[in-house]
mmCIF file of C-alpha atoms in Angstrom:
data_model
loop_
_atom_site.group_PDB
_atom_site.id
_atom_site.type_symbol
_atom_site.label_atom_id
_atom_site.label_comp_id
_atom_site.label_asym_id
_atom_site.label_seq_id
_atom_site.Cartn_x
_atom_site.Cartn_y
_atom_site.Cartn_z
ATOM 1 C CA MET A 587 9.899 20.635 -36.052
ATOM 2 C CA PRO A 588 7.365 20.219 -33.429
ATOM 3 C CA ILE A 589 5.885 16.932 -33.636
ATOM 4 C CA SER A 590 1.468 16.698 -32.619
ATOM 5 C CA ASN A 591 0.371 15.225 -29.971
ATOM 6 C CA THR A 592 -3.277 14.693 -30.013
ATOM 7 C CA GLN A 593 -3.756 12.954 -26.629
ATOM 8 C CA LEU A 594 -2.561 16.172 -24.917
ATOM 9 C CA GLY A 595 -4.784 18.530 -27.176
ATOM 10 C CA TYR A 596 -1.807 20.863 -28.628
ATOM 11 C CA ARG A 597 1.208 20.490 -30.630
ATOM 12 C CA SER A 598 4.359 19.092 -28.425
ATOM 13 C CA LEU A 599 7.804 19.375 -28.654
ATOM 14 C CA VAL A 600 8.159 16.280 -26.481
ATOM 15 C CA ASP A 601 7.100 13.007 -27.043
ATOM 16 C CA VAL A 602 5.164 12.476 -23.547
ATOM 17 C CA GLU A 603 4.501 8.830 -23.550
ATOM 18 C CA GLN A 604 8.498 7.884 -24.194
ATOM 19 C CA LEU A 605 9.517 10.250 -21.236
ATOM 20 C CA GLN A 606 7.119 9.034 -18.875
ATOM 21 C CA GLU A 607 8.252 6.040 -19.450
ATOM 22 C CA LYS A 608 11.464 7.266 -19.187
ATOM 23 C CA VAL A 609 10.834 9.179 -15.369
ATOM 24 C CA ARG A 610 9.292 5.576 -14.423
ATOM 25 C CA ILE A 611 12.348 4.021 -14.869
ATOM 26 C CA GLU A 612 15.170 6.567 -13.191
ATOM 27 C CA ALA A 613 12.610 7.141 -10.302
ATOM 28 C CA LEU A 614 12.421 3.322 -9.369
ATOM 29 C CA GLU A 615 15.479 3.269 -7.060
ATOM 30 C CA LYS A 616 14.247 4.774 -3.721
ATOM 31 C CA LEU A 617 16.517 6.733 -1.207
ATOM 32 C CA GLY A 618 17.275 5.647 2.525
ATOM 33 C CA PHE A 619 13.569 7.018 3.841
ATOM 34 C CA ALA A 620 11.647 6.392 1.056
ATOM 35 C CA GLN A 621 12.229 3.197 1.195
ATOM 36 C CA MET A 622 10.242 2.755 4.554
ATOM 37 C CA LEU A 623 7.234 3.880 3.495
ATOM 38 C CA ASN A 624 5.019 0.796 3.477
ATOM 39 C CA GLU A 625 3.316 -0.362 -0.314
ATOM 40 C CA ASP A 626 -0.386 1.592 0.081
ATOM 41 C CA ALA A 627 -3.432 -0.940 -0.212
ATOM 42 C CA GLY A 628 -5.047 1.042 -2.820
ATOM 43 C CA THR A 629 -8.471 1.255 -1.175
ATOM 44 C CA ALA A 630 -8.350 4.063 1.263
ATOM 45 C CA ILE A 631 -8.292 6.536 -1.469
ATOM 46 C CA GLY A 632 -9.737 7.446 -4.927
ATOM 47 C CA LYS A 633 -11.429 9.240 -7.199
ATOM 48 C CA ASN A 634 -14.703 11.124 -5.342
ATOM 49 C CA SER A 635 -13.249 9.658 -2.051
ATOM 50 C CA GLY A 636 -12.301 13.161 -0.619
ATOM 51 C CA ASP A 637 -8.729 14.216 0.572
ATOM 52 C CA THR A 638 -8.741 13.005 4.304
ATOM 53 C CA VAL A 639 -8.513 9.488 5.104
ATOM 54 C CA VAL A 640 -9.797 8.521 8.465
ATOM 55 C CA TYR A 641 -8.669 5.246 9.768
ATOM 56 C CA THR A 642 -9.274 3.388 13.333
ATOM 57 C CA TYR A 643 -6.805 1.644 15.879
ATOM 58 C CA TYR A 644 -7.935 -0.875 18.264
ATOM 59 C CA PRO A 645 -5.591 -1.236 21.336
ATOM 60 C CA GLN A 646 -4.505 -4.771 22.741
ATOM 61 C CA LEU A 647 -5.907 -5.998 25.503
ATOM 62 C CA THR A 648 -4.415 -6.108 28.863
ATOM 63 C CA VAL A 649 -3.000 -9.618 29.444
ATOM 64 C CA ASP A 650 -3.222 -11.435 32.984
ATOM 65 C CA ALA A 651 -2.327 -15.149 34.516
ATOM 66 C CA ASN A 652 -5.932 -15.056 36.516
ATOM 67 C CA SER A 653 -7.664 -18.169 36.285
ATOM 68 C CA VAL A 654 -11.644 -18.345 36.196
ATOM 69 C CA ASP A 655 -13.858 -20.089 38.799
ATOM 70 C CA GLU A 656 -16.122 -22.649 37.611
ATOM 71 C CA THR A 657 -19.110 -20.378 38.641
ATOM 72 C CA ASP A 658 -17.954 -17.203 37.304
ATOM 73 C CA GLU A 659 -18.696 -15.579 34.402
ATOM 74 C CA LEU A 660 -15.424 -14.805 31.817
ATOM 75 C CA PRO A 661 -14.087 -11.475 32.512
ATOM 76 C CA ARG A 662 -14.743 -8.327 30.045
ATOM 77 C CA GLN A 663 -12.504 -5.885 29.048
ATOM 78 C CA ALA A 664 -14.000 -3.275 26.741
ATOM 79 C CA VAL A 665 -12.138 -1.934 23.948
ATOM 80 C CA VAL A 666 -11.981 2.013 22.767
ATOM 81 C CA PRO A 667 -11.006 2.142 19.485
ATOM 82 C CA VAL A 668 -8.931 5.402 18.829
ATOM 83 C CA ARG A 669 -9.724 7.482 15.797
ATOM 84 C CA GLY A 670 -7.158 9.352 13.525
ATOM 85 C CA SER A 671 -6.737 11.051 9.989
ATOM 86 C CA TYR A 672 -4.636 12.356 7.459
ATOM 87 C CA THR A 673 -4.833 14.621 4.158
ATOM 88 C CA VAL A 674 -3.932 13.614 0.571
ATOM 89 C CA LEU A 675 -1.914 16.440 -1.150
ATOM 90 C CA GLU A 676 -0.746 16.930 -4.000
ATOM 91 C CA TYR A 677 2.903 17.068 -5.337
ATOM 92 C CA GLY A 678 5.137 18.079 -8.491
ATOM 93 C CA GLN A 679 7.641 20.446 -10.092
ATOM 94 C CA ALA A 680 7.714 21.923 -13.281
ATOM 95 C CA ILE A 681 10.821 23.124 -15.569
ATOM 96 C CA PRO A 682 10.455 25.520 -18.280
ATOM 97 C CA LEU A 683 11.566 25.187 -21.768
ATOM 98 C CA THR A 684 11.493 27.512 -24.587
ATOM 99 C CA CYS A 685 11.431 26.404 -28.551
ATOM 100 C CA LYS A 686 14.531 28.263 -29.160
ATOM 101 C CA LEU A 687 16.459 26.308 -26.848
ATOM 102 C CA LYS A 688 14.891 23.277 -27.853
ATOM 103 C CA ASP A 689 15.934 23.855 -31.493
ATOM 104 C CA LEU A 690 19.245 25.641 -31.239
ATOM 105 C CA SER A 691 20.404 23.281 -28.308
ATOM 106 C CA MET A 692 23.711 21.262 -28.685
ATOM 107 C CA VAL A 693 22.837 19.161 -26.355
ATOM 108 C CA ASP A 694 19.261 17.016 -25.728
ATOM 109 C CA ASN A 695 17.358 19.076 -23.293
ATOM 110 C CA GLU A 696 14.639 16.502 -22.952
ATOM 111 C CA GLU A 697 17.064 13.724 -21.398
ATOM 112 C CA ILE A 698 18.281 16.150 -19.212
ATOM 113 C CA TYR A 699 14.912 17.479 -18.054
ATOM 114 C CA VAL A 700 13.736 13.810 -17.563
ATOM 115 C CA SER A 701 16.620 13.000 -15.763
ATOM 116 C CA LEU A 702 16.561 16.355 -13.436
ATOM 117 C CA LEU A 703 12.833 15.755 -12.901
ATOM 118 C CA ALA A 704 13.144 11.795 -11.912
ATOM 119 C CA ASP A 705 16.370 13.038 -9.360
ATOM 120 C CA HIS A 706 14.102 15.729 -8.008
ATOM 121 C CA MET A 707 10.851 12.966 -7.726
ATOM 122 C CA GLN A 708 12.865 10.615 -5.200
ATOM 123 C CA LYS A 709 14.611 13.262 -3.322
ATOM 124 C CA LYS A 710 11.058 15.109 -2.501
ATOM 125 C CA GLU A 711 9.433 11.386 -1.606
ATOM 126 C CA ASN A 712 12.257 10.946 0.414
ATOM 127 C CA LEU A 713 12.260 14.214 2.385
ATOM 128 C CA ILE A 714 8.435 13.852 3.115
ATOM 129 C CA ALA A 715 9.593 10.117 4.595
ATOM 130 C CA TYR A 716 12.083 11.879 6.530
ATOM 131 C CA ASN A 717 10.079 14.721 8.126
ATOM 132 C CA LEU A 718 7.589 12.017 9.162
ATOM 133 C CA ALA A 719 10.168 10.151 10.969
ATOM 134 C CA LYS A 720 11.253 12.985 12.739
ATOM 135 C CA SER A 721 7.958 13.775 14.289
ATOM 136 C CA THR A 722 8.071 10.592 16.223
ATOM 137 C CA ASP A 723 7.789 11.694 20.081
ATOM 138 C CA TRP A 724 10.245 8.808 20.772
ATOM 139 C CA LYS A 725 13.689 10.570 21.411
ATOM 140 C CA TYR A 726 16.950 8.563 22.172
ATOM 141 C CA VAL A 727 20.203 10.380 23.161
ATOM 142 C CA TYR A 728 23.599 8.589 23.329
ATOM 143 C CA LEU A 729 25.378 9.768 26.825
ATOM 144 C CA ALA A 730 28.694 8.440 28.292
ATOM 145 C CA ALA A 731 26.784 8.451 31.745
ATOM 146 C CA GLY A 732 23.820 6.424 29.931
ATOM 147 C CA ASN A 733 21.600 6.885 27.599
ATOM 148 C CA ASN A 734 18.310 8.807 27.866
ATOM 149 C CA PHE A 735 15.010 7.589 26.111
ATOM 150 C CA THR A 736 12.015 10.070 26.413
ATOM 151 C CA THR A 737 8.376 9.704 25.048
ATOM 152 C CA ASN A 738 7.344 13.371 24.787
ATOM 153 C CA GLY A 739 9.035 14.503 21.373
ATOM 154 C CA THR A 740 11.651 16.399 23.744
ATOM 155 C CA ALA A 741 15.403 14.450 23.785
ATOM 156 C CA SER A 742 17.116 15.089 27.145
ATOM 157 C CA GLY A 743 20.904 15.414 27.548
ATOM 158 C CA THR A 744 23.153 16.515 25.066
ATOM 159 C CA GLN A 745 24.835 13.852 22.995
ATOM 160 C CA ASN A 746 28.539 12.713 23.983
ATOM 161 C CA GLU A 747 28.788 9.528 22.417
ATOM 162 C CA ASP A 748 28.338 8.473 18.724
ATOM 163 C CA LEU A 749 26.612 5.640 16.864
ATOM 164 C CA SER A 750 29.017 2.812 18.263
ATOM 165 C CA PHE A 751 28.499 -1.053 18.701
ATOM 166 C CA ASP A 752 27.579 -1.000 22.287
ATOM 167 C CA ASN A 753 25.221 1.979 21.546
ATOM 168 C CA LEU A 754 23.675 0.203 18.572
ATOM 169 C CA CYS A 755 23.028 -2.941 21.259
ATOM 170 C CA ASP A 756 21.652 -0.474 23.488
ATOM 171 C CA LEU A 757 18.893 0.938 21.011
ATOM 172 C CA THR A 758 17.508 -2.027 19.676
ATOM 173 C CA ALA A 759 17.261 -3.278 22.943
ATOM 174 C CA GLU A 760 15.109 -0.570 23.960
ATOM 175 C CA ALA A 761 13.273 -1.019 20.935
ATOM 176 C CA GLU A 762 12.295 -4.375 22.256
ATOM 177 C CA ASP A 763 11.438 -3.310 25.348
ATOM 178 C CA ARG A 764 9.081 -0.820 24.045
ATOM 179 C CA ASN A 765 7.643 -3.392 21.733
ATOM 180 C CA ILE A 766 8.733 -2.141 18.493
ATOM 181 C CA PRO A 767 8.293 -5.094 15.972
ATOM 182 C CA THR A 768 11.278 -5.735 14.028
ATOM 183 C CA PHE A 769 11.148 -4.502 10.223
ATOM 184 C CA ASP A 770 11.390 -7.850 8.845
ATOM 185 C CA GLY A 771 10.613 -10.196 11.575
ATOM 186 C CA GLU A 772 14.367 -10.441 12.612
ATOM 187 C CA ASN A 773 15.937 -6.940 12.813
ATOM 188 C CA TYR A 774 15.077 -3.451 12.894
ATOM 189 C CA VAL A 775 16.759 -0.884 10.391
ATOM 190 C CA VAL A 776 18.723 1.808 11.230
ATOM 191 C CA ILE A 777 19.231 4.486 8.635
ATOM 192 C CA ALA A 778 22.078 7.207 9.125
ATOM 193 C CA ARG A 779 24.219 9.217 6.925
ATOM 194 C CA GLY A 780 27.302 7.445 5.034
ATOM 195 C CA ARG A 781 29.817 8.532 7.174
ATOM 196 C CA THR A 782 28.296 7.958 10.868
ATOM 197 C CA ILE A 783 27.505 4.356 9.505
ATOM 198 C CA ASN A 784 31.339 4.142 7.810
ATOM 199 C CA ALA A 785 32.784 4.745 11.256
ATOM 200 C CA LEU A 786 30.898 1.957 12.964
ATOM 201 C CA ALA A 787 31.567 -0.259 10.130
ATOM 202 C CA LYS A 788 35.370 0.091 10.320
ATOM 203 C CA SER A 789 35.827 -0.125 14.356
ATOM 204 C CA SER A 790 37.348 -2.886 15.690
ATOM 205 C CA SER A 791 34.301 -4.758 17.134
ATOM 206 C CA VAL A 792 32.113 -4.718 13.774
ATOM 207 C CA VAL A 793 34.171 -5.190 10.844
ATOM 208 C CA ASN A 794 34.665 -9.052 11.406
ATOM 209 C CA ALA A 795 30.903 -9.377 12.500
ATOM 210 C CA ILE A 796 29.331 -7.019 9.501
ATOM 211 C CA GLN A 797 31.043 -9.546 7.094
ATOM 212 C CA ASN A 798 28.330 -11.540 5.062
ATOM 213 C CA THR A 799 25.153 -10.798 6.874
ATOM 214 C CA MET A 800 23.499 -9.039 3.817
ATOM 215 C CA PRO A 801 19.401 -10.090 3.719
ATOM 216 C CA GLU A 802 18.335 -11.771 0.808
ATOM 217 C CA SER A 803 16.239 -8.856 0.302
ATOM 218 C CA ALA A 804 18.532 -5.789 0.847
ATOM 219 C CA LEU A 805 17.527 -2.585 0.893
ATOM 220 C CA ASN A 806 19.245 0.307 -1.350
ATOM 221 C CA LYS A 807 22.522 1.203 0.419
ATOM 222 C CA GLU A 808 22.308 -1.545 3.116
ATOM 223 C CA ILE A 809 25.651 -2.697 4.291
ATOM 224 C CA GLY A 810 24.786 -5.470 6.572
ATOM 225 C CA ILE A 811 23.399 -6.328 9.688
ATOM 226 C CA ILE A 812 24.861 -5.768 13.453
ATOM 227 C CA GLY A 813 23.161 -6.027 16.600
ATOM 228 C CA ASN A 814 19.769 -6.879 15.315
ATOM 229 C CA ALA A 815 19.540 -3.695 13.245
ATOM 230 C CA ARG A 816 19.927 -3.581 9.448
ATOM 231 C CA LEU A 817 22.476 -0.501 8.485
ATOM 232 C CA VAL A 818 21.190 1.570 5.867
ATOM 233 C CA LYS A 819 22.790 4.839 4.514
ATOM 234 C CA ASP A 820 20.577 7.697 3.419
ATOM 235 C CA THR A 821 22.881 9.746 1.029
ATOM 236 C CA GLN A 822 20.597 12.731 0.175
ATOM 237 C CA GLN A 823 22.712 15.902 0.937
ATOM 238 C CA GLY A 824 21.048 17.995 3.603
ATOM 239 C CA VAL A 825 18.424 15.652 5.068
ATOM 240 C CA ILE A 826 20.339 14.155 7.938
ATOM 241 C CA GLN A 827 21.134 17.198 10.489
ATOM 242 C CA VAL A 828 23.532 17.660 12.966
ATOM 243 C CA SER A 829 22.296 16.457 16.370
ATOM 244 C CA THR A 830 24.894 18.400 18.250
ATOM 245 C CA GLY A 831 28.938 18.999 17.415
ATOM 246 C CA SER A 832 30.028 16.302 15.301
ATOM 247 C CA TYR A 833 27.150 13.910 15.741
ATOM 248 C CA TYR A 834 24.650 13.508 13.578
ATOM 249 C CA GLU A 835 20.907 12.235 13.980
ATOM 250 C CA HIS A 836 19.989 8.966 12.770
ATOM 251 C CA PHE A 837 17.137 7.022 13.181
ATOM 252 C CA LEU A 838 15.543 3.355 13.961
ATOM 253 C CA PHE A 839 12.593 1.676 12.257
ATOM 254 C CA GLY A 840 10.545 -1.285 12.988
ATOM 255 C CA SER A 841 7.398 -2.536 11.052
ATOM 256 C CA ASP A 842 4.417 -0.255 9.967
ATOM 257 C CA ALA A 843 6.372 2.731 10.415
ATOM 258 C CA LEU A 844 5.212 5.197 7.488
ATOM 259 C CA LEU A 845 2.270 4.876 5.060
ATOM 260 C CA LYS A 846 1.994 6.379 1.391
ATOM 261 C CA GLU A 847 -1.734 5.996 -0.156
ATOM 262 C CA LEU A 848 -1.489 6.590 -3.439
ATOM 263 C CA ALA A 849 -4.288 8.325 -5.307
ATOM 264 C CA VAL A 850 -2.877 9.642 -8.282
ATOM 265 C CA ALA A 851 0.395 7.926 -9.743
ATOM 266 C CA PRO A 852 2.890 9.896 -10.844
ATOM 267 C CA GLU A 853 2.587 11.263 -14.136
ATOM 268 C CA LEU A 854 4.618 13.471 -16.508
ATOM 269 C CA SER A 855 2.643 16.433 -18.581
ATOM 270 C CA MET A 856 3.242 19.413 -20.772
ATOM 271 C CA GLU A 857 1.866 22.663 -21.120
ATOM 272 C CA SER A 858 2.555 25.186 -23.946
ATOM 273 C CA ASP A 859 2.194 28.708 -24.567
ATOM 274 C CA ASN A 860 2.313 31.645 -26.891
ATOM 275 C CA HIS A 861 1.976 29.052 -30.017
ATOM 276 C CA GLY A 862 4.324 26.605 -28.781
ATOM 277 C CA ARG A 863 7.357 28.753 -27.914
ATOM 278 C CA PHE A 864 7.335 27.976 -24.527
ATOM 279 C CA VAL A 865 6.634 24.869 -22.759
ATOM 280 C CA GLU A 866 6.902 23.396 -19.425
ATOM 281 C CA ILE A 867 7.782 19.342 -18.593
ATOM 282 C CA ALA A 868 6.408 18.876 -15.064
ATOM 283 C CA TYR A 869 5.677 15.775 -12.888
ATOM 284 C CA ARG A 870 2.803 15.648 -10.260
ATOM 285 C CA TRP A 871 1.154 13.071 -7.930
ATOM 286 C CA ILE A 872 -1.402 12.849 -5.496
ATOM 287 C CA ALA A 873 -0.814 10.892 -1.986
ATOM 288 C CA GLY A 874 -1.381 10.783 1.447
ATOM 289 C CA TYR A 875 2.197 10.284 3.704
ATOM 290 C CA HIS A 876 1.334 9.555 7.323
ATOM 291 C CA LYS A 877 3.726 8.284 10.036
ATOM 292 C CA ILE A 878 1.503 5.271 11.015
ATOM 293 C CA TYR A 879 1.491 5.329 15.231
ATOM 294 C CA ASP A 880 1.718 8.202 17.025
ATOM 295 C CA GLN A 881 2.275 8.886 21.142
ATOM 296 C CA THR A 882 -0.067 11.020 21.922
ATOM 297 C CA LEU A 883 -3.286 8.777 19.862
ATOM 298 C CA HIS A 884 -1.729 5.062 20.558
ATOM 299 C CA GLY A 885 0.579 5.442 22.926
ATOM 300 C CA LYS A 886 3.631 3.861 21.071
ATOM 301 C CA GLU A 887 5.334 4.725 18.040
ATOM 302 C CA HIS A 888 7.373 2.494 15.839
ATOM 303 C CA ILE A 889 10.521 4.690 15.195
ATOM 304 C CA ILE A 890 12.873 5.988 17.586
ATOM 305 C CA HIS A 891 14.828 9.584 16.506
ATOM 306 C CA ILE A 892 18.407 9.374 17.623
ATOM 307 C CA THR A 893 18.964 13.258 18.629
ATOM 308 C CA SER A 894 20.408 15.383 21.389
ATOM 309 C CA ALA A 895 18.768 18.454 23.462
#
């Protein structure tokens, strides 16, 4: 028999509090790109704060080695703040459930639906993070004649080499030259599909060097460190795309690359209709997702997209 859930104000077929905890537990493990989202500060948004977050960026001062004469004033350098904004949006998914299916099914539909919702939450946030990363204006193309780097959002050249030890070293050197801070103070993070990373890890120049290089706080699906880069697989099917031919895109991340500001934490809810005969189990959350640095606003990025024209 359905149990009464007075908290929700209607007769419920499911113990919502119990399922809520299951969703939290099953959604803990983040996929590749979602791990690049900075933890929210918890102060930018909240109730009665509106759905737009405005932030200010202060560019660094120009540095020189000039001295100051005894009778001269100290040099002045104006700082022009740059303002940007992003919007807080709502996300969610519902699954319908009938009373007849609940009562007559030979399997536990509630458990199955909770697992499906938790899986969906993981993949949705991972896809959000991937789309943000792909919007970086800094593009990098592996070419046998010499790799190309562009800052206008358009890749130059048709990729004709895959991720290799030499290309990885060139990529991290480019990141250093462009003043991208490392992800953890020492290394960058490179996220690619599993086959791309496996091919690199099995190459003769890497196979010995990659052993015993796991950091203390390893990311999910991280396999080790090579060429100043922590190699992480993203295993969500259909996210990472072909760049050209048999080559697939991948990404280099520095620190402070992506941001997640949470307004309403993910929550499970139920809605019934027609005397409890039709029920929907759903999750929803409200958050703002943002690529922190942008070439147009700040003249810099903290993400490089390896792709092809």
